[in-house]
PDB file of C-alpha atoms in Angstrom:
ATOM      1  CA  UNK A   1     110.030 115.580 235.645  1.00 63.00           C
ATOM      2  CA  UNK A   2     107.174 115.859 233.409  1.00 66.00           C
ATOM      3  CA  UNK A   3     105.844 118.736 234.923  1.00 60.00           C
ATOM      4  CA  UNK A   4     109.409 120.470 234.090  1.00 67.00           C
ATOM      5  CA  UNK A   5     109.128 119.112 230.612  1.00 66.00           C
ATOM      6  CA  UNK A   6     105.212 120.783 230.164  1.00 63.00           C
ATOM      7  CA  UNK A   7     106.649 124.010 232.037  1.00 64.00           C
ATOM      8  CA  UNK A   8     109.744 123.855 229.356  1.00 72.00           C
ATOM      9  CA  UNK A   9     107.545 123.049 226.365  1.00 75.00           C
ATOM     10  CA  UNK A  10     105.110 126.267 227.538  1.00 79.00           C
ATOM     11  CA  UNK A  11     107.963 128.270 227.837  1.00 77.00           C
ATOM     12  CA  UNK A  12     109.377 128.374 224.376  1.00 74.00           C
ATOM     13  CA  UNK A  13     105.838 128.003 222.730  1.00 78.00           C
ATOM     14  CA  UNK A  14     104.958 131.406 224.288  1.00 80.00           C
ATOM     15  CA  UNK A  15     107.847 132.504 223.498  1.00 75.00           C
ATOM     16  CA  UNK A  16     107.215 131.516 219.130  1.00 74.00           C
ATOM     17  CA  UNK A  17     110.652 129.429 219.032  1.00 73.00           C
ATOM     18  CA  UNK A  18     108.792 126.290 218.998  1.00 74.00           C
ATOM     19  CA  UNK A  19     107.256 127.485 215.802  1.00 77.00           C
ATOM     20  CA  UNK A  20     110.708 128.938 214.612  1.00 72.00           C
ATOM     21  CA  UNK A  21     112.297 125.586 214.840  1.00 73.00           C
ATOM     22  CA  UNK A  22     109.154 124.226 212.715  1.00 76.00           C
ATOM     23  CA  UNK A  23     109.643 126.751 209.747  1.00 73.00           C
ATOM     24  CA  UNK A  24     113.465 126.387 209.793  1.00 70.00           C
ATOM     25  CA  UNK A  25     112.831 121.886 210.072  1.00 77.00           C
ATOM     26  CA  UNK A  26     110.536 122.523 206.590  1.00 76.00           C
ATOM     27  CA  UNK A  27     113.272 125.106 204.874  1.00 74.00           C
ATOM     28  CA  UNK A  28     116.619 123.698 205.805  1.00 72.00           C
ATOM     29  CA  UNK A  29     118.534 120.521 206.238  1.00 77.00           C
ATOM     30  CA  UNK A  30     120.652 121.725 209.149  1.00 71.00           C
ATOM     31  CA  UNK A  31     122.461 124.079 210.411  1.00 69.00           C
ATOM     32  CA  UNK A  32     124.335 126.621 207.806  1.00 76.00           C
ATOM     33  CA  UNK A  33     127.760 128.152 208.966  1.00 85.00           C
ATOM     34  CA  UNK A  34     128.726 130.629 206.134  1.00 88.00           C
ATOM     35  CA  UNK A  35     132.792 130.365 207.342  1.00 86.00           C
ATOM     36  CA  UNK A  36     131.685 126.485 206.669  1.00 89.00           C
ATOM     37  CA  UNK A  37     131.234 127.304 202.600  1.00 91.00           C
ATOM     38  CA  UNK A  38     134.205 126.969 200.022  1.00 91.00           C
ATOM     39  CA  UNK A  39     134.760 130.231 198.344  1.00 91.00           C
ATOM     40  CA  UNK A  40     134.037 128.825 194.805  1.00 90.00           C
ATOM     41  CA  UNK A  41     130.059 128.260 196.333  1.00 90.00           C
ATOM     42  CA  UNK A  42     130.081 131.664 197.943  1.00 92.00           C
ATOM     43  CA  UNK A  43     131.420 133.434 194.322  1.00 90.00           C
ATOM     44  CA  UNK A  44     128.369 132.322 192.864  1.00 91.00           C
ATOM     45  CA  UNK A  45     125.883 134.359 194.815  1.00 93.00           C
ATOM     46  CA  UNK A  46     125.132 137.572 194.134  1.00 95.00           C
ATOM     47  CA  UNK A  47     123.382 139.456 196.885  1.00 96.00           C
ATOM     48  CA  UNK A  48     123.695 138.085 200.666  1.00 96.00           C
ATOM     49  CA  UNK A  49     121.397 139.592 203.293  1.00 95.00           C
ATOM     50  CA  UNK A  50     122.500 140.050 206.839  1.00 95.00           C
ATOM     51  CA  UNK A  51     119.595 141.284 209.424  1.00 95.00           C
ATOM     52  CA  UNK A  52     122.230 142.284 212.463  1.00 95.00           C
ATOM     53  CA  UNK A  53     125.234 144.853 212.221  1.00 96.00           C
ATOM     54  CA  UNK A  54     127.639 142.543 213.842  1.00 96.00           C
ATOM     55  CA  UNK A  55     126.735 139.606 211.217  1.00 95.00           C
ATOM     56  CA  UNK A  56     127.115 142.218 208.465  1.00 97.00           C
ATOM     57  CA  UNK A  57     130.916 143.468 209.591  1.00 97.00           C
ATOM     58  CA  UNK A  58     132.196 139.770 210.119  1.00 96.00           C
ATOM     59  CA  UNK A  59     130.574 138.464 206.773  1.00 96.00           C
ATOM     60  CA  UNK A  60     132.167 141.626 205.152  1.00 97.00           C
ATOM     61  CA  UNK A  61     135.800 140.599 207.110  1.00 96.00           C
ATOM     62  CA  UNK A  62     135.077 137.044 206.200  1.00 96.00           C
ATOM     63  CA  UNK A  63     134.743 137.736 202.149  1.00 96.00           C
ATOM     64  CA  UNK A  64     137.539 140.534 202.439  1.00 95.00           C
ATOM     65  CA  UNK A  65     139.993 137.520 203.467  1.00 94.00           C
ATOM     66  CA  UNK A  66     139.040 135.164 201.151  1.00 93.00           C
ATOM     67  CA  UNK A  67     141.140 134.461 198.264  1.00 89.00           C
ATOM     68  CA  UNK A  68     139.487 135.811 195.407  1.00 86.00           C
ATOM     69  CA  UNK A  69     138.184 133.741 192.580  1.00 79.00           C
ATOM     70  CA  UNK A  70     137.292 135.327 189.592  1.00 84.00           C
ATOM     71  CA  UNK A  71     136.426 138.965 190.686  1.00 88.00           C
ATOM     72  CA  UNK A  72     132.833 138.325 190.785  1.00 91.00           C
ATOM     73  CA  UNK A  73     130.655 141.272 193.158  1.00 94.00           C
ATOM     74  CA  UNK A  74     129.079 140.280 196.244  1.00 95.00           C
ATOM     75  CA  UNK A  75     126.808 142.731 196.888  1.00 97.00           C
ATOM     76  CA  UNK A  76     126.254 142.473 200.821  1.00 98.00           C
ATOM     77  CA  UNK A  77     123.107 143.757 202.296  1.00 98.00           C
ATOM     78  CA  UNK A  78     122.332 144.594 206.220  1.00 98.00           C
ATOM     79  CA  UNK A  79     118.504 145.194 207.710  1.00 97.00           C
ATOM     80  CA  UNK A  80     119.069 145.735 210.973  1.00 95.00           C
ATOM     81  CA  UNK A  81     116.199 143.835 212.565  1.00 93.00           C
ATOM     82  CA  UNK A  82     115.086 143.308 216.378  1.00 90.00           C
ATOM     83  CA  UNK A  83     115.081 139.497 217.346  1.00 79.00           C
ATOM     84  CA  UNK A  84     111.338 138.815 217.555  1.00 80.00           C
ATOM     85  CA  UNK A  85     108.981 136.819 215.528  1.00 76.00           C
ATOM     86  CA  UNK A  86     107.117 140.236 214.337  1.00 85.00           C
ATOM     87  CA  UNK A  87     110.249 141.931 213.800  1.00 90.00           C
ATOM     88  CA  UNK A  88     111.441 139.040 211.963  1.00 86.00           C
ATOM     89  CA  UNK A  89     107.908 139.148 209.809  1.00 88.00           C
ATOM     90  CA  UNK A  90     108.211 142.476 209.025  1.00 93.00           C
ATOM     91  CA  UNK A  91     111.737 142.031 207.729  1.00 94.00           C
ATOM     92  CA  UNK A  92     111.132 139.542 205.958  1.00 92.00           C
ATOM     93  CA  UNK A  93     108.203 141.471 203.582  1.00 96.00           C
ATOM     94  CA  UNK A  94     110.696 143.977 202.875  1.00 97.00           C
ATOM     95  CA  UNK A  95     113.484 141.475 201.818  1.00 96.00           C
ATOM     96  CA  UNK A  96     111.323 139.592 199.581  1.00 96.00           C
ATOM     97  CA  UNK A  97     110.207 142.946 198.305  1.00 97.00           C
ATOM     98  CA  UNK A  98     113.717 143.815 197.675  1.00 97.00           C
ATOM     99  CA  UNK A  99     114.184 140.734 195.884  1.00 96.00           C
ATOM    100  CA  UNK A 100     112.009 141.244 193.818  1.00 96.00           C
ATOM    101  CA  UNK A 101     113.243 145.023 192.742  1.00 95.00           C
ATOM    102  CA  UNK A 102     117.189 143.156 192.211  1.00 95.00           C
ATOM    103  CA  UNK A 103     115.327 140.322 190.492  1.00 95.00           C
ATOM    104  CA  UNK A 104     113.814 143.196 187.834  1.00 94.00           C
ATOM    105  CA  UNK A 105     117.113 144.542 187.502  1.00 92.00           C
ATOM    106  CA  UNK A 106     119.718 141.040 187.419  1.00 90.00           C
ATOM    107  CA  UNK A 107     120.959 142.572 184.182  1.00 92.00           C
ATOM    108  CA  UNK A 108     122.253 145.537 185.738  1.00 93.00           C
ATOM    109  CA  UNK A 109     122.733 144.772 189.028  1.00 93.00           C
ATOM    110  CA  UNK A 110     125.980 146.908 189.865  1.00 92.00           C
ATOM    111  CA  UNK A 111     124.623 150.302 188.663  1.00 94.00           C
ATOM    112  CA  UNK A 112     120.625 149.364 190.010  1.00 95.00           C
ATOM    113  CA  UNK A 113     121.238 148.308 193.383  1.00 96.00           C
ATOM    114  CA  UNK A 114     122.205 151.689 194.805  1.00 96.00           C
ATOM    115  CA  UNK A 115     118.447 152.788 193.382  1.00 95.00           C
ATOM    116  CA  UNK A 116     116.472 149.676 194.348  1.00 96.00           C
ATOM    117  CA  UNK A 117     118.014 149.821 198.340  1.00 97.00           C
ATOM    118  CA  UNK A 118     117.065 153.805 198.040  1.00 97.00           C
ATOM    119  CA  UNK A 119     113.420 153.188 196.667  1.00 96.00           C
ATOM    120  CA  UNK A 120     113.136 150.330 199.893  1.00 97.00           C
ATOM    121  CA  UNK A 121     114.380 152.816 202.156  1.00 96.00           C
ATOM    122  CA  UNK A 122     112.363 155.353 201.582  1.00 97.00           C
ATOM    123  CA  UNK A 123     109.211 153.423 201.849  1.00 97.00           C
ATOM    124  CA  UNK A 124     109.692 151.465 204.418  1.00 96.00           C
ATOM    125  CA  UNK A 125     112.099 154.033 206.327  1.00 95.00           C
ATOM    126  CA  UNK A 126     114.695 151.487 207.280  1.00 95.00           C
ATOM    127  CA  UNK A 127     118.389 151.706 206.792  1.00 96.00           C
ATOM    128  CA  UNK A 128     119.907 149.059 204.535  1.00 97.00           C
ATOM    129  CA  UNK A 129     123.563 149.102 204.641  1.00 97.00           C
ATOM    130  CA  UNK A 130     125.200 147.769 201.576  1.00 96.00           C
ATOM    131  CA  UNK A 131     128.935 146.857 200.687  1.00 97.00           C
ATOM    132  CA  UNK A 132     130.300 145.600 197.563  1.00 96.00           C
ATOM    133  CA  UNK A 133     132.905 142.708 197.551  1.00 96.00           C
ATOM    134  CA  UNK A 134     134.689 140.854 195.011  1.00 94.00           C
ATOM    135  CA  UNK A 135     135.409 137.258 195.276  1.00 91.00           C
TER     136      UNK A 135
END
């Protein structure tokens, strides 16, 4: 039995989820389940990032079925991202430097996003889908 457990153990440390699970224990409390979250929470975010196609078209069917609140856009972003660990690392640099382009432009958000997904695009020659919702 403790061979199995060692032969387990190896498995999913070769594999990175071992240290996965260690970043997501120091980030998170638990578990987050977006169809979980009252709409009031979700209509105060504005820009949600998706990394698979499928994620992005039920988080888009999700918010389209909500009951609106006050109007408020939800701009919804998609990187389309393989699941590995240096996949996932690579995504994540160009997120964060997305950010930090819709950071520079919070004031004008709406009109700026269109330019600041193009700009990422083009350097890093990934598509970003993006979809506007109001909630």
């Amino acid at each position: 039995e403790s061979f199995r457990a060692f032969f387990h153990a190896q498995w999913f440390r070769q594999r990175g989820l071992l240290a996965m699970l260690d970043r997501n224990i120091s980030i998170k409390e638990g578990p987050e389940r977006w169809q979980e979250m009252e709409s009031s929470e979700i209509a105060k975010l504005d820009v949600v990032f998706c990394f698979e196609g499928r994620v992005f078209d039920l988080l888009i069917e999700d918010l389209e079925g909500r009951e609106p609140q006050e109007f408020e856009p939800i701009h919804v972003l998609n990187l389309e991202v393989k699941d590995n660990a240096d996949e996932a690392a690579i995504a994540g640099q160009i997120c964060l430097e997305l950010c930090k382009l819709l950071q520079k432009y919070a004031k004008n958000l709406e009109d700026k996003l269109p330019v600041a997904v193009e700009e990422i695009t083009k350097k890093y020659e990934r598509e970003i889908l993006s979809k506007t919702c109001y909630l």
